[in-house]
Amino acid sequence: MTAITDDLPALLIHQEHELWEAMRHGDGGTHLQQAMTPDAVLIDDGSLVERSAAIVALDGTTWGAATMSDQRVVRLGDRAAMLAYRLRGTRGGEPVDVWATTTYVYSEGRWRVGAHQQSPAAD
């Protein structure tokens, strides 16, 4: 696959699920080192975190269950797309309920994370 295709939503949802599985096992930083673009950023808890700092911060951090729902893929051109979804889980024993977006770009022959953001969900 070299660009946006009909199976893109399933592919991106699968990739995001792999990230959360890595987070459950404390391997989020290692996973993101391979999954992110060189200039990727994360936005969480009101802070912008550069790629290298995110990798260090997330390596060894574990989550309990993490369940994605309400997934939507927004195509941003031939080689970019955004996955938006609700994430419910636990982190450090505390419940987490956020809306998240991950922007993917097709780079170096695969879909890679360019940016990720989380915002608290309101019921």
Tab-separated table of C-alpha atoms in Angstrom:
chain	number	residue	atom	x	y	z
A	1	MET	CA	0.000	0.000	0.000
A	2	THR	CA	1.394	3.375	-0.926
A	3	ALA	CA	-1.454	5.775	-0.210
A	4	ILE	CA	-5.001	6.065	1.103
A	5	THR	CA	-7.013	2.933	0.329
A	6	ASP	CA	-10.407	1.567	1.288
A	7	ASP	CA	-8.861	-0.551	4.059
A	8	LEU	CA	-7.171	2.459	5.664
A	9	PRO	CA	-9.646	2.795	8.581
A	10	ALA	CA	-9.123	-0.841	9.587
A	11	LEU	CA	-5.349	-0.503	9.232
A	12	LEU	CA	-5.090	2.635	11.369
A	13	ILE	CA	-7.427	1.272	14.044
A	14	HIS	CA	-5.302	-1.883	14.170
A	15	GLN	CA	-2.089	0.142	14.487
A	16	GLU	CA	-3.589	2.248	17.292
A	17	HIS	CA	-4.737	-0.907	19.084
A	18	GLU	CA	-1.165	-2.243	18.865
A	19	LEU	CA	0.061	0.955	20.535
A	20	TRP	CA	-2.356	0.562	23.452
A	21	GLU	CA	-1.385	-3.094	23.831
A	22	ALA	CA	2.262	-1.998	24.028
A	23	MET	CA	1.280	0.588	26.654
A	24	ARG	CA	-0.417	-2.109	28.736
A	25	HIS	CA	2.889	-3.988	28.863
A	26	GLY	CA	5.136	-0.970	29.540
A	27	ASP	CA	6.530	-0.979	25.993
A	28	GLY	CA	4.899	2.235	24.746
A	29	GLY	CA	8.160	4.117	24.320
A	30	THR	CA	9.789	1.287	22.406
A	31	HIS	CA	6.715	0.924	20.212
A	32	LEU	CA	6.542	4.656	19.481
A	33	GLN	CA	10.227	4.802	18.607
A	34	GLN	CA	9.381	2.691	15.563
A	35	ALA	CA	5.886	4.085	14.934
A	36	MET	CA	6.518	7.859	15.047
A	37	THR	CA	7.886	10.221	12.439
A	38	PRO	CA	11.154	11.973	13.405
A	39	ASP	CA	9.329	15.253	14.143
A	40	ALA	CA	6.242	13.778	15.861
A	41	VAL	CA	4.674	15.358	18.950
A	42	LEU	CA	2.250	14.277	21.665
A	43	ILE	CA	-0.143	16.614	23.451
A	44	ASP	CA	-1.467	15.437	26.804
A	45	ASP	CA	-2.288	17.045	30.135
A	46	GLY	CA	-1.861	20.507	28.624
A	47	SER	CA	1.711	19.922	27.443
A	48	LEU	CA	3.366	19.488	24.070
A	49	VAL	CA	5.929	16.683	24.241
A	50	GLU	CA	8.582	16.174	21.569
A	51	ARG	CA	9.199	12.695	20.168
A	52	SER	CA	12.370	11.919	22.153
A	53	ALA	CA	10.836	13.003	25.473
A	54	ALA	CA	7.658	11.030	24.751
A	55	ILE	CA	9.640	7.859	24.072
A	56	VAL	CA	11.511	8.188	27.373
A	57	ALA	CA	8.387	9.111	29.358
A	58	LEU	CA	6.290	6.241	28.004
A	59	ASP	CA	8.863	3.476	28.259
A	60	GLY	CA	7.947	1.515	31.374
A	61	THR	CA	4.648	3.365	31.902
A	62	THR	CA	1.847	0.836	32.084
A	63	TRP	CA	-1.871	1.094	31.529
A	64	GLY	CA	-4.565	-1.271	32.687
A	65	ALA	CA	-7.338	-1.980	30.245
A	66	ALA	CA	-7.612	0.459	27.342
A	67	THR	CA	-10.696	0.268	25.153
A	68	MET	CA	-11.201	2.290	21.989
A	69	SER	CA	-14.679	3.174	20.702
A	70	ASP	CA	-16.422	5.605	18.348
A	71	GLN	CA	-13.531	5.481	15.867
A	72	ARG	CA	-13.562	7.823	12.892
A	73	VAL	CA	-10.962	8.221	10.167
A	74	VAL	CA	-10.650	11.578	8.447
A	75	ARG	CA	-8.648	11.501	5.241
A	76	LEU	CA	-6.312	14.475	4.944
A	77	GLY	CA	-4.966	13.862	1.471
A	78	ASP	CA	-3.153	11.099	-0.359
A	79	ARG	CA	-0.660	10.410	2.417
A	80	ALA	CA	-2.232	11.610	5.660
A	81	ALA	CA	-5.204	10.719	7.813
A	82	MET	CA	-6.460	11.356	11.328
A	83	LEU	CA	-7.951	8.691	13.570
A	84	ALA	CA	-10.310	10.095	16.235
A	85	TYR	CA	-11.732	7.888	18.986
A	86	ARG	CA	-12.783	7.635	22.615
A	87	LEU	CA	-10.416	5.818	24.943
A	88	ARG	CA	-11.513	4.421	28.287
A	89	GLY	CA	-9.068	2.647	30.537
A	90	THR	CA	-6.952	2.876	33.647
A	91	ARG	CA	-3.537	4.410	34.210
A	92	GLY	CA	-1.854	4.126	37.579
A	93	GLY	CA	-5.031	2.592	38.957
A	94	GLU	CA	-7.038	5.708	38.053
A	95	PRO	CA	-9.830	5.723	35.465
A	96	VAL	CA	-9.130	7.470	32.164
A	97	ASP	CA	-11.833	8.680	29.768
A	98	VAL	CA	-10.514	10.802	26.903
A	99	TRP	CA	-11.123	11.707	23.293
A	100	ALA	CA	-7.969	11.087	21.314
A	101	THR	CA	-6.719	11.886	17.850
A	102	THR	CA	-3.721	10.408	16.117
A	103	THR	CA	-2.558	11.906	12.854
A	104	TYR	CA	-0.843	9.413	10.590
A	105	VAL	CA	1.368	10.164	7.597
A	106	TYR	CA	2.558	7.699	4.992
A	107	SER	CA	6.337	7.868	5.300
A	108	GLU	CA	9.190	5.486	4.534
A	109	GLY	CA	6.803	2.900	3.117
A	110	ARG	CA	4.362	2.737	6.025
A	111	TRP	CA	1.819	4.697	8.058
A	112	ARG	CA	3.537	6.505	10.942
A	113	VAL	CA	2.340	8.675	13.834
A	114	GLY	CA	2.930	12.381	13.215
A	115	ALA	CA	0.938	13.682	16.190
A	116	HIS	CA	-1.252	12.401	19.002
A	117	GLN	CA	-3.512	14.392	21.322
A	118	GLN	CA	-5.796	13.497	24.214
A	119	SER	CA	-8.524	15.642	25.805
A	120	PRO	CA	-10.768	14.708	28.752
A	121	ALA	CA	-14.156	13.353	27.666
A	122	ALA	CA	-17.276	14.997	29.012
A	123	ASP	CA	-20.454	12.978	29.349
